[in-house]
Tab-separated table of C-alpha atoms in Angstrom:
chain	number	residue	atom	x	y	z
A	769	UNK	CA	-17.443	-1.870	-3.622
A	770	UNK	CA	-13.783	-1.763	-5.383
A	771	UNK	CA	-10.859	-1.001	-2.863
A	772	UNK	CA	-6.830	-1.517	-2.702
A	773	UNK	CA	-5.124	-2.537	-0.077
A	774	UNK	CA	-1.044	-1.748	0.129
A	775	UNK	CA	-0.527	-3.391	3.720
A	776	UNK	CA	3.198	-2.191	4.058
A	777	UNK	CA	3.777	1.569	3.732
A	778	UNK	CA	7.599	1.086	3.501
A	779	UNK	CA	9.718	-2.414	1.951
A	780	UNK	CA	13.492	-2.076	2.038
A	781	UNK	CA	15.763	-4.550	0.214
A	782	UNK	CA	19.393	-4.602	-0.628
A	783	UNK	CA	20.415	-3.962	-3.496
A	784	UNK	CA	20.766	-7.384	-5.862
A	785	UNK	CA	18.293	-9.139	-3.713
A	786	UNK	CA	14.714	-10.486	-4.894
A	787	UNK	CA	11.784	-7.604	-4.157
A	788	UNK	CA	7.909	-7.811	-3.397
A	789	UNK	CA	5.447	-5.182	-3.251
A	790	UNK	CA	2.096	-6.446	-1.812
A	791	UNK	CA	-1.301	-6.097	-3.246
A	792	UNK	CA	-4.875	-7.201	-2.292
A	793	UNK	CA	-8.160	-5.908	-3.486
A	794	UNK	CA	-11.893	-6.489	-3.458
A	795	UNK	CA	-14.058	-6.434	-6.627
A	796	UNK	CA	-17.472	-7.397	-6.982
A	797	UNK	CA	-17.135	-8.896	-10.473
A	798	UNK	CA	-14.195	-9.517	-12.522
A	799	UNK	CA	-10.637	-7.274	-11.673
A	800	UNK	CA	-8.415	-5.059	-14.308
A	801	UNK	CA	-5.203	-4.665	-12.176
A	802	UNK	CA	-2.484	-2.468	-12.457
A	803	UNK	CA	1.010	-0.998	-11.319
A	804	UNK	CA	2.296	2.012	-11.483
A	805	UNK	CA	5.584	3.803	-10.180
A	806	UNK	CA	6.189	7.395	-8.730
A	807	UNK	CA	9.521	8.753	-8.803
A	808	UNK	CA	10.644	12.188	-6.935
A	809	UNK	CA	8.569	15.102	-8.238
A	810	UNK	CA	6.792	12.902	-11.098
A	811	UNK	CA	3.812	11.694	-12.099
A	812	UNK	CA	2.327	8.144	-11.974
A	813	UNK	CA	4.366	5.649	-14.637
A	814	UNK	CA	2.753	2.533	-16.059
A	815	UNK	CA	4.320	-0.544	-15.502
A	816	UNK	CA	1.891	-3.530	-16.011
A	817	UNK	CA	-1.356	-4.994	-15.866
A	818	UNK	CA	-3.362	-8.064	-15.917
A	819	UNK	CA	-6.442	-8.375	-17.631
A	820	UNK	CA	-7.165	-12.219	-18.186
A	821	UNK	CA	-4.705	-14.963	-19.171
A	822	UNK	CA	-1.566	-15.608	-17.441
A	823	UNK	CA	-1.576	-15.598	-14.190
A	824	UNK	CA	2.186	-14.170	-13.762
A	825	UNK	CA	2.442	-10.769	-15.506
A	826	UNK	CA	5.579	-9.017	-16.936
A	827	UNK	CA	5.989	-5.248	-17.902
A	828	UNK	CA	8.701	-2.657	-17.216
A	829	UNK	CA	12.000	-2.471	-16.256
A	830	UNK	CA	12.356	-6.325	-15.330
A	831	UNK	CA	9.239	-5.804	-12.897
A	832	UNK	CA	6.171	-8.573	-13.193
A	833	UNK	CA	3.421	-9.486	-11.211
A	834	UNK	CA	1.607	-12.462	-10.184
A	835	UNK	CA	-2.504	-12.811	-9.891
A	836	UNK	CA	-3.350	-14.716	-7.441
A	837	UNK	CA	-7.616	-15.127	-7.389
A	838	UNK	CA	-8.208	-17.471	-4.511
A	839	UNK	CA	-6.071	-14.832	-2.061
A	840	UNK	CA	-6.992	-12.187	-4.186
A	841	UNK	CA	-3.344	-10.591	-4.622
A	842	UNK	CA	-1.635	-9.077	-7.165
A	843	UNK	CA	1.976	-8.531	-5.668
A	844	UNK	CA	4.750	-6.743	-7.193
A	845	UNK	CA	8.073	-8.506	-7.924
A	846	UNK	CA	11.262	-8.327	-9.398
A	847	UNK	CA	14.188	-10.887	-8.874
A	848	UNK	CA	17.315	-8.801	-8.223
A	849	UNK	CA	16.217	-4.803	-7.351
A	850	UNK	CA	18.597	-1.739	-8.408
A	851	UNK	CA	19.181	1.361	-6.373
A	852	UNK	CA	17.737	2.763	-9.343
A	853	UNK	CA	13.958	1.028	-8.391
A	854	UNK	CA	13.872	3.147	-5.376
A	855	UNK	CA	10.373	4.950	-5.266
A	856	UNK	CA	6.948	5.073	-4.316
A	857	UNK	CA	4.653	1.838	-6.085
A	858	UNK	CA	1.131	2.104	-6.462
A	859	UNK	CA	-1.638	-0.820	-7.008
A	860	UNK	CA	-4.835	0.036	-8.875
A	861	UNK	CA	-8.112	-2.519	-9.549
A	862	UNK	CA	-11.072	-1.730	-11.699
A	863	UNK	CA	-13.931	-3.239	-11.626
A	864	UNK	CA	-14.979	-4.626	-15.096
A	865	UNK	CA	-17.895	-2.823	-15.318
A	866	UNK	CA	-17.156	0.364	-13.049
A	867	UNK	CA	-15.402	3.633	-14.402
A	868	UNK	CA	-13.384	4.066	-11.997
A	869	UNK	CA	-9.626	3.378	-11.091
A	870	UNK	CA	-9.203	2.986	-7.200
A	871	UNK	CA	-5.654	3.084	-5.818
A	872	UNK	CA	-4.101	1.674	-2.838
A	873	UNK	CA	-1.624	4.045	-0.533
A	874	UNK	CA	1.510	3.725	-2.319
A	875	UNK	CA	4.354	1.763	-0.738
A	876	UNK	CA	7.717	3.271	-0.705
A	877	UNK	CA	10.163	1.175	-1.677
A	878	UNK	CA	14.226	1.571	-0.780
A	879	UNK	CA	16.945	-0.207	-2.356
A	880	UNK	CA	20.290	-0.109	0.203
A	881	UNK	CA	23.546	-0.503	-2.127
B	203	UNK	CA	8.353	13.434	-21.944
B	204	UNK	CA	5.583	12.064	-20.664
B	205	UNK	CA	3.255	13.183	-23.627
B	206	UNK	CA	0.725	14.852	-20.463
B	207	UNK	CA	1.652	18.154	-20.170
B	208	UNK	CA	0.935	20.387	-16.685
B	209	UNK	CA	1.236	23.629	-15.978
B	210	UNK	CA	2.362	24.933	-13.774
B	211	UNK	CA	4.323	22.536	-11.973
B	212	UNK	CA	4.337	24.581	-8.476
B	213	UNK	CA	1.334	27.268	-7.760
B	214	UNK	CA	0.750	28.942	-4.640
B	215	UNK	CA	-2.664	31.244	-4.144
B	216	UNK	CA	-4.289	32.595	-1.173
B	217	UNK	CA	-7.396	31.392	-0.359
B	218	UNK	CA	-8.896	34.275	-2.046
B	219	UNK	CA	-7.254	33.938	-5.845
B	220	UNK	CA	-8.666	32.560	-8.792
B	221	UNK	CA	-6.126	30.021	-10.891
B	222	UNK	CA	-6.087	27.494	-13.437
B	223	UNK	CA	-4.299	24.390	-13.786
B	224	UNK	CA	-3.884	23.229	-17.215
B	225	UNK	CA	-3.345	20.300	-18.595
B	226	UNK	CA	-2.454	19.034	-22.428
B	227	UNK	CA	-1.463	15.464	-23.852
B	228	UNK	CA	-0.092	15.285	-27.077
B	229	UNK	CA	-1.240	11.162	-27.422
B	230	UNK	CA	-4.640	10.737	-29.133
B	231	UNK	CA	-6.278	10.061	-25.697
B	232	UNK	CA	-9.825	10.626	-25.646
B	233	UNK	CA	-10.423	10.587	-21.680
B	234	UNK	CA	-9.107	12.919	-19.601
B	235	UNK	CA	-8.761	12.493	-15.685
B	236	UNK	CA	-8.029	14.976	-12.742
B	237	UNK	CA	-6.624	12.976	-9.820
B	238	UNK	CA	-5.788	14.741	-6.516
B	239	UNK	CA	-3.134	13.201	-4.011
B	240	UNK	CA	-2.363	13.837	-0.666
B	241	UNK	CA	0.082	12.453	1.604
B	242	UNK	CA	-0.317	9.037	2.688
B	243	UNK	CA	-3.927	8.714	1.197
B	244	UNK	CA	-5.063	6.666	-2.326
B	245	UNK	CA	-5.275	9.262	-5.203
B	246	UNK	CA	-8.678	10.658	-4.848
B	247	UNK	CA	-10.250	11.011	-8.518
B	248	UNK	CA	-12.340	14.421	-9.375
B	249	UNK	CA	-13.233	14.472	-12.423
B	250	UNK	CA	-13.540	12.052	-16.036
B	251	UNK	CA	-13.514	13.492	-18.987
B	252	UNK	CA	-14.926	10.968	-22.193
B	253	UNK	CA	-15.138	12.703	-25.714
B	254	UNK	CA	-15.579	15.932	-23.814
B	255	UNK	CA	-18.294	15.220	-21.980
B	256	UNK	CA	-17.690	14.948	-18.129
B	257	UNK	CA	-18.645	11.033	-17.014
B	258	UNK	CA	-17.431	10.963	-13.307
B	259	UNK	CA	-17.829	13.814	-10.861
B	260	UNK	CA	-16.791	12.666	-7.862
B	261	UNK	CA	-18.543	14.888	-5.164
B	262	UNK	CA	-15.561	17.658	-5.166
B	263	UNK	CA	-16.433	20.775	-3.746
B	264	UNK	CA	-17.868	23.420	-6.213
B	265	UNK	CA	-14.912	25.572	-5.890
B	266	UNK	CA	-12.778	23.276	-7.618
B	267	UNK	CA	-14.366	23.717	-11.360
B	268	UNK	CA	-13.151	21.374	-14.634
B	269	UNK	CA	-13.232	22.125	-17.961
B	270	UNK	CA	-12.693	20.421	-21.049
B	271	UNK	CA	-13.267	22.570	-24.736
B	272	UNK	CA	-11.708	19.683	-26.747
B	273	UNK	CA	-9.831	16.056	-26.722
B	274	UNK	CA	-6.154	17.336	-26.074
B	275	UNK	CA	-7.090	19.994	-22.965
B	276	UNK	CA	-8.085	19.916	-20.036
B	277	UNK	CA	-8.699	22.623	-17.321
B	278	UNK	CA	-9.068	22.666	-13.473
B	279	UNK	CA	-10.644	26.310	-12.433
B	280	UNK	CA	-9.837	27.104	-8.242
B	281	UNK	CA	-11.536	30.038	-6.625
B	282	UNK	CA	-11.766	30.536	-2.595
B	283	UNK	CA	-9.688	27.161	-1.983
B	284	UNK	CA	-8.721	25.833	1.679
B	285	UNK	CA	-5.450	25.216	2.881
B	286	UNK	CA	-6.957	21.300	3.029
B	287	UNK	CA	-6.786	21.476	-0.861
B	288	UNK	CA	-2.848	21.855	-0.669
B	289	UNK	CA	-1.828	19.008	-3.065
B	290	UNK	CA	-0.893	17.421	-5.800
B	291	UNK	CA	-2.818	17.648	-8.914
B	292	UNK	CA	-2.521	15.261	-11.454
B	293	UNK	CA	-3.727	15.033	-14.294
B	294	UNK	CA	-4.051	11.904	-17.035
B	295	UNK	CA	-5.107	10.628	-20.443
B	296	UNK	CA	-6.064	7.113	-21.865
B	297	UNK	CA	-7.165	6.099	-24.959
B	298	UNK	CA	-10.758	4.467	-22.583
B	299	UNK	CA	-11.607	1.296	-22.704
B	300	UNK	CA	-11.313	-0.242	-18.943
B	301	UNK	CA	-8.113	-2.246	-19.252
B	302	UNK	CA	-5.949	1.034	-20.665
B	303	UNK	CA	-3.742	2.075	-18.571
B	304	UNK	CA	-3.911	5.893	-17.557
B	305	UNK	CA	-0.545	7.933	-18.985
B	306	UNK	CA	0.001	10.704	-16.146
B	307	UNK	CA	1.531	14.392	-16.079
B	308	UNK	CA	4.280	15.762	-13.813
B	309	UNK	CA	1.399	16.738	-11.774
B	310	UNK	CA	1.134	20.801	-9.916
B	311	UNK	CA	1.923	20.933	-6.603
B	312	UNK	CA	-0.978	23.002	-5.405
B	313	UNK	CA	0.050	25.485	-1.724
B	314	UNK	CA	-2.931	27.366	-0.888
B	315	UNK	CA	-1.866	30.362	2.012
């Protein structure tokens, strides 16, 4: 069985500093991760995924995220956060051979200027 | 823009009424998805749409009712909700394939009286 797991339901960082949003999941076979951002009153925004390949992933708006098998995590991370980052992340896995995109909780994240 | 179009973006009905959500992307996609979220819980997916032909029905309750009549719309049909169905409805498009990422509307936010 495919699930997410967002352990902190909150992560506040001043503004400028390094930022990590955590990630674990279980997959029976081989994962297709993702992350995606909410903003206030919005849908779900892409902003990267790993597939195979490089273990360290980079996609939107300076974010990137590293795969990590042996702990199998996929956290979030960007290395100096804006006020303007402030919103709700979510972490998705798919199995490789399920339909299916399971999400975790969301984890709200605040930037303090 | 998003390209996923949802209307409306705010419904309330009594649990009575008969609405429809609908739901239009302007990207090529040929899978369409109806996602539900709820406070503090993962997105719940209802329904997968694949060339029209519903793939994934994800034991929702028969008064919630999808339809699909071609690759660009999609429909979500509510008669005699609950007040437990209060939410918000998303709705989303990829192009399939198990590594594309899912392009999201503004989503409806669903208050059932």
């Amino acid at each position: 069985a495919q699930s997410v797991a967002q352990p902190e339901d909150q992560v506040n960082v001043a503004e400028g500093n390094p930022l990590t949003v955590k990630c674990t999941y279980s997959v029976s076979g081989n994962p297709y991760l993702f992350w995606y951002v909410q903003y206030p009153n919005r849908g779900l925004q892409f902003l990267l995924k790993y597939i195979t390949g490089d273990n360290l992933v980079k996609g939107s708006y300076g974010f990137e995220a590293e795969f990590n098998k042996s702990q199998t995590s996929f956290h979030l991370k960007k290395p100096s956060a804006l006020v303007s980052d402030s919103a709700l992340y979510f972490c998705a896995v798919r199995d490789a051979g399920a339909n299916n995109l399971f999400f975790g909780t969301g984890t709200r994240l605040t930037v303090i200027p | 823009e998003t390209g996923v179009t949802q209307t409306p973006r705010h419904l309330v009905m009594g649990m009575t009424n008969k609405k429809s959500l609908k739901c239009e992307q302007h990207l090529g996609h040929n899978a369409m998805y109806w996602y539900k979220q709820s406070a503090k819980k993962p997105l719940e997916l209802m329904f997968v749409y694949s060339l029209e032909e519903r793939v994934e029905n994800n034991s929702v309750p028969s008064r919630f009712s999808p339809e699909c009549p071609n690759s660009s719309h999609l429909f979500l049909h509510l008669h005699t909700l609950q007040p437990e169905d209060s939410a918000l409805y998303l709705c989303a498009s990829s192009v399939g394939g198990l590594n594309s990422p899912l392009h999201f509307g503004n989503g409806t936010r669903l208050t059932v009286t």
